[in-house]
Amino acid sequence: MKKVSALIVTILIFVMYRPRIVHAFTFEPSDVLPGDVLFSPVGKRESKYVGHIGIVTTDKKVLHSIPAGLMKDEPDAYKRKFRKVAHYRPYEEGTGIRSAAFAEDLYHRHPEALYRIHAPLNGPCDIQYCTKIVWQSYYAAGINLGALSEKARAVHPLRLLDDTSLYPLKRRSNR
């Protein structure tokens, strides 16, 4: 019964607090740098309803969370999973490098992290969801994306992008 109640509360939160519309521009996989953030409003597989977000690690792969654990994709493979992907970059290059290093370490320490969207942002690293990975990575680099409470749960990925620490790289897709 608790799981059903939690699911209903989550759905109500997303319905009541709909994020703003994002005009996503598809990124060029060759343009990624460590610490870049990739957001898709709706995905084909991993995030059918609420959007998905990932961070580029030090090896220029995209780290994100799926129910099976943490996953790293080549940028081309990540791009193919979603209809549109918005590409964001930190204003400070050092911030991107530090956040990417944290994400890389997180991946190596917890590759099979449990997937739970109700996990608090400051909660244990072995329980993850896509937004939490990106938030924790930037928080470790000294940036609180979205100025969120460390105790926030079930945070929509779009809330991380409403921040002065990231700027969008706008490139039109040639698809």
mmCIF file of C-alpha atoms in Angstrom:
data_model
loop_
_atom_site.group_PDB
_atom_site.id
_atom_site.type_symbol
_atom_site.label_atom_id
_atom_site.label_comp_id
_atom_site.label_asym_id
_atom_site.label_seq_id
_atom_site.Cartn_x
_atom_site.Cartn_y
_atom_site.Cartn_z
ATOM 1 C CA MET A 1 0.000 0.000 0.000
ATOM 2 C CA LYS A 2 2.894 2.353 0.781
ATOM 3 C CA LYS A 3 4.323 1.853 -2.706
ATOM 4 C CA VAL A 4 0.984 2.681 -4.318
ATOM 5 C CA SER A 5 0.644 5.795 -2.159
ATOM 6 C CA ALA A 6 4.183 6.879 -3.011
ATOM 7 C CA LEU A 7 3.494 6.392 -6.710
ATOM 8 C CA ILE A 8 0.295 8.438 -6.534
ATOM 9 C CA VAL A 9 2.059 11.242 -4.630
ATOM 10 C CA THR A 10 4.874 11.293 -7.197
ATOM 11 C CA ILE A 11 2.439 11.493 -10.106
ATOM 12 C CA LEU A 12 0.506 14.291 -8.395
ATOM 13 C CA ILE A 13 3.715 16.251 -7.797
ATOM 14 C CA PHE A 14 4.661 16.017 -11.458
ATOM 15 C CA VAL A 15 1.155 16.987 -12.577
ATOM 16 C CA MET A 16 0.819 19.897 -10.141
ATOM 17 C CA TYR A 17 4.309 21.280 -10.645
ATOM 18 C CA ARG A 18 4.791 20.861 -14.334
ATOM 19 C CA PRO A 19 8.172 22.084 -15.443
ATOM 20 C CA ARG A 20 8.466 24.821 -18.001
ATOM 21 C CA ILE A 21 8.598 23.826 -21.654
ATOM 22 C CA VAL A 22 12.124 23.328 -22.928
ATOM 23 C CA HIS A 23 13.001 23.706 -26.556
ATOM 24 C CA ALA A 24 15.667 21.041 -26.708
ATOM 25 C CA PHE A 25 18.359 21.260 -29.308
ATOM 26 C CA THR A 26 20.159 18.093 -30.234
ATOM 27 C CA PHE A 27 23.781 18.130 -29.228
ATOM 28 C CA GLU A 28 26.729 17.136 -31.341
ATOM 29 C CA PRO A 29 28.399 14.175 -29.622
ATOM 30 C CA SER A 30 31.861 15.343 -30.676
ATOM 31 C CA ASP A 31 31.340 18.618 -28.754
ATOM 32 C CA VAL A 32 31.004 17.161 -25.252
ATOM 33 C CA LEU A 33 33.349 18.182 -22.455
ATOM 34 C CA PRO A 34 33.682 16.755 -18.932
ATOM 35 C CA GLY A 35 30.905 18.126 -16.730
ATOM 36 C CA ASP A 36 28.490 18.865 -19.580
ATOM 37 C CA VAL A 37 24.866 18.088 -18.743
ATOM 38 C CA LEU A 38 22.512 16.472 -21.260
ATOM 39 C CA PHE A 39 18.756 16.724 -20.745
ATOM 40 C CA SER A 40 15.926 15.102 -22.677
ATOM 41 C CA PRO A 41 12.323 16.125 -21.972
ATOM 42 C CA VAL A 42 10.975 12.658 -22.840
ATOM 43 C CA GLY A 43 12.823 9.499 -23.760
ATOM 44 C CA LYS A 44 12.064 6.334 -25.665
ATOM 45 C CA ARG A 45 13.156 3.718 -23.144
ATOM 46 C CA GLU A 46 14.612 4.798 -19.816
ATOM 47 C CA SER A 47 12.374 7.789 -19.078
ATOM 48 C CA LYS A 48 9.095 7.547 -20.894
ATOM 49 C CA TYR A 49 7.274 10.214 -18.907
ATOM 50 C CA VAL A 50 9.330 12.638 -16.871
ATOM 51 C CA GLY A 51 12.545 13.374 -18.731
ATOM 52 C CA HIS A 52 16.101 12.217 -18.264
ATOM 53 C CA ILE A 53 19.446 13.819 -17.492
ATOM 54 C CA GLY A 54 23.060 12.698 -17.624
ATOM 55 C CA ILE A 55 26.536 14.093 -17.043
ATOM 56 C CA VAL A 56 29.647 13.753 -19.186
ATOM 57 C CA THR A 57 32.469 12.088 -17.245
ATOM 58 C CA THR A 58 36.230 12.556 -17.529
ATOM 59 C CA ASP A 59 36.427 9.954 -20.310
ATOM 60 C CA LYS A 60 33.775 11.909 -22.272
ATOM 61 C CA LYS A 61 31.066 9.280 -21.806
ATOM 62 C CA VAL A 62 27.580 10.072 -20.531
ATOM 63 C CA LEU A 63 26.758 8.766 -17.051
ATOM 64 C CA HIS A 64 23.107 8.326 -16.160
ATOM 65 C CA SER A 65 20.967 6.115 -13.965
ATOM 66 C CA ILE A 66 18.559 3.438 -15.111
ATOM 67 C CA PRO A 67 16.679 0.780 -13.111
ATOM 68 C CA ALA A 68 19.539 -1.706 -13.685
ATOM 69 C CA GLY A 69 22.119 0.638 -12.107
ATOM 70 C CA LEU A 70 24.478 3.322 -13.339
ATOM 71 C CA MET A 71 25.187 3.344 -17.042
ATOM 72 C CA LYS A 72 27.805 4.988 -19.222
ATOM 73 C CA ASP A 73 27.096 5.523 -22.899
ATOM 74 C CA GLU A 74 29.152 6.890 -25.721
ATOM 75 C CA PRO A 75 27.662 10.278 -26.651
ATOM 76 C CA ASP A 76 26.411 8.912 -30.007
ATOM 77 C CA ALA A 77 24.599 6.037 -28.288
ATOM 78 C CA TYR A 78 23.072 8.396 -25.717
ATOM 79 C CA LYS A 79 21.875 10.696 -28.494
ATOM 80 C CA ARG A 80 20.096 7.808 -30.253
ATOM 81 C CA LYS A 81 18.080 6.968 -27.129
ATOM 82 C CA PHE A 82 16.157 10.238 -27.158
ATOM 83 C CA ARG A 83 14.230 12.296 -29.676
ATOM 84 C CA LYS A 84 15.832 15.536 -28.508
ATOM 85 C CA VAL A 85 18.670 16.333 -26.163
ATOM 86 C CA ALA A 86 19.504 19.750 -24.749
ATOM 87 C CA HIS A 87 23.205 20.294 -24.069
ATOM 88 C CA TYR A 88 24.320 22.458 -21.127
ATOM 89 C CA ARG A 89 27.818 23.464 -20.070
ATOM 90 C CA PRO A 90 29.097 25.012 -16.848
ATOM 91 C CA TYR A 91 30.344 28.578 -17.095
ATOM 92 C CA GLU A 92 33.474 27.605 -15.166
ATOM 93 C CA GLU A 93 35.587 24.910 -16.848
ATOM 94 C CA GLY A 94 37.055 23.852 -13.491
ATOM 95 C CA THR A 95 33.569 23.188 -12.148
ATOM 96 C CA GLY A 96 32.892 20.864 -15.066
ATOM 97 C CA ILE A 97 36.133 18.971 -14.538
ATOM 98 C CA ARG A 98 35.525 18.558 -10.782
ATOM 99 C CA SER A 99 31.904 17.452 -11.267
ATOM 100 C CA ALA A 100 32.954 14.984 -13.988
ATOM 101 C CA ALA A 101 35.632 13.533 -11.694
ATOM 102 C CA PHE A 102 33.053 12.996 -8.929
ATOM 103 C CA ALA A 103 30.679 11.332 -11.412
ATOM 104 C CA GLU A 104 33.468 9.056 -12.649
ATOM 105 C CA ASP A 105 34.348 8.052 -9.089
ATOM 106 C CA LEU A 106 30.661 7.470 -8.301
ATOM 107 C CA TYR A 107 30.383 5.153 -11.300
ATOM 108 C CA HIS A 108 33.407 3.092 -10.244
ATOM 109 C CA ARG A 109 32.302 2.840 -6.599
ATOM 110 C CA HIS A 110 28.592 2.110 -7.225
ATOM 111 C CA PRO A 111 28.033 0.694 -10.744
ATOM 112 C CA GLU A 112 25.015 -1.312 -9.545
ATOM 113 C CA ALA A 113 23.417 1.458 -7.491
ATOM 114 C CA LEU A 114 19.762 0.900 -6.693
ATOM 115 C CA TYR A 115 17.348 3.073 -8.676
ATOM 116 C CA ARG A 116 14.979 4.986 -6.393
ATOM 117 C CA ILE A 117 13.496 8.351 -7.350
ATOM 118 C CA HIS A 118 12.449 9.007 -3.754
ATOM 119 C CA ALA A 119 16.045 8.998 -2.507
ATOM 120 C CA PRO A 120 17.121 12.318 -0.953
ATOM 121 C CA LEU A 121 19.730 14.217 -2.934
ATOM 122 C CA ASN A 122 22.244 13.987 -0.077
ATOM 123 C CA GLY A 123 21.431 10.327 0.576
ATOM 124 C CA PRO A 124 23.761 7.359 0.152
ATOM 125 C CA CYS A 125 25.566 7.100 -3.174
ATOM 126 C CA ASP A 126 24.505 3.465 -3.626
ATOM 127 C CA ILE A 127 20.913 4.648 -4.205
ATOM 128 C CA GLN A 128 20.558 6.830 -7.302
ATOM 129 C CA TYR A 129 18.355 8.271 -9.994
ATOM 130 C CA CYS A 130 19.355 10.460 -12.917
ATOM 131 C CA THR A 131 18.802 13.859 -11.288
ATOM 132 C CA LYS A 132 20.600 12.827 -8.112
ATOM 133 C CA ILE A 133 23.767 11.823 -10.022
ATOM 134 C CA VAL A 134 24.038 15.208 -11.710
ATOM 135 C CA TRP A 135 23.149 17.165 -8.563
ATOM 136 C CA GLN A 136 25.636 15.236 -6.383
ATOM 137 C CA SER A 137 28.391 15.632 -8.975
ATOM 138 C CA TYR A 138 27.976 19.400 -9.100
ATOM 139 C CA TYR A 139 27.455 19.655 -5.344
ATOM 140 C CA ALA A 140 30.820 17.935 -4.842
ATOM 141 C CA ALA A 141 32.290 20.618 -7.130
ATOM 142 C CA GLY A 142 30.804 23.378 -4.953
ATOM 143 C CA ILE A 143 27.643 24.127 -6.968
ATOM 144 C CA ASN A 144 24.083 23.480 -5.761
ATOM 145 C CA LEU A 145 22.280 23.221 -9.103
ATOM 146 C CA GLY A 146 18.756 24.562 -8.777
ATOM 147 C CA ALA A 147 19.481 25.769 -5.216
ATOM 148 C CA LEU A 148 17.745 22.647 -3.925
ATOM 149 C CA SER A 149 17.510 21.334 -0.392
ATOM 150 C CA GLU A 150 19.853 18.434 0.276
ATOM 151 C CA LYS A 151 16.800 16.548 1.533
ATOM 152 C CA ALA A 152 14.780 17.052 -1.671
ATOM 153 C CA ARG A 153 13.357 13.864 -3.193
ATOM 154 C CA ALA A 154 11.950 12.943 -6.606
ATOM 155 C CA VAL A 155 13.418 16.062 -8.210
ATOM 156 C CA HIS A 156 12.512 16.555 -11.867
ATOM 157 C CA PRO A 157 15.704 16.835 -13.944
ATOM 158 C CA LEU A 158 14.600 20.139 -15.423
ATOM 159 C CA ARG A 159 14.911 21.805 -12.004
ATOM 160 C CA LEU A 160 18.699 21.502 -12.243
ATOM 161 C CA LEU A 161 18.798 23.540 -15.443
ATOM 162 C CA ASP A 162 17.166 26.649 -13.972
ATOM 163 C CA ASP A 163 20.490 27.861 -12.713
ATOM 164 C CA THR A 164 23.117 30.479 -13.401
ATOM 165 C CA SER A 165 25.905 27.880 -13.308
ATOM 166 C CA LEU A 166 24.987 26.243 -16.636
ATOM 167 C CA TYR A 167 24.350 27.679 -20.069
ATOM 168 C CA PRO A 168 22.703 25.964 -23.051
ATOM 169 C CA LEU A 169 24.687 25.144 -26.155
ATOM 170 C CA LYS A 170 22.110 25.666 -28.882
ATOM 171 C CA ARG A 171 22.751 23.733 -32.035
ATOM 172 C CA ARG A 172 20.053 22.663 -34.403
ATOM 173 C CA SER A 173 19.889 19.029 -35.325
ATOM 174 C CA ASN A 174 20.458 18.119 -38.953
ATOM 175 C CA ARG A 175 17.999 15.245 -38.684
#
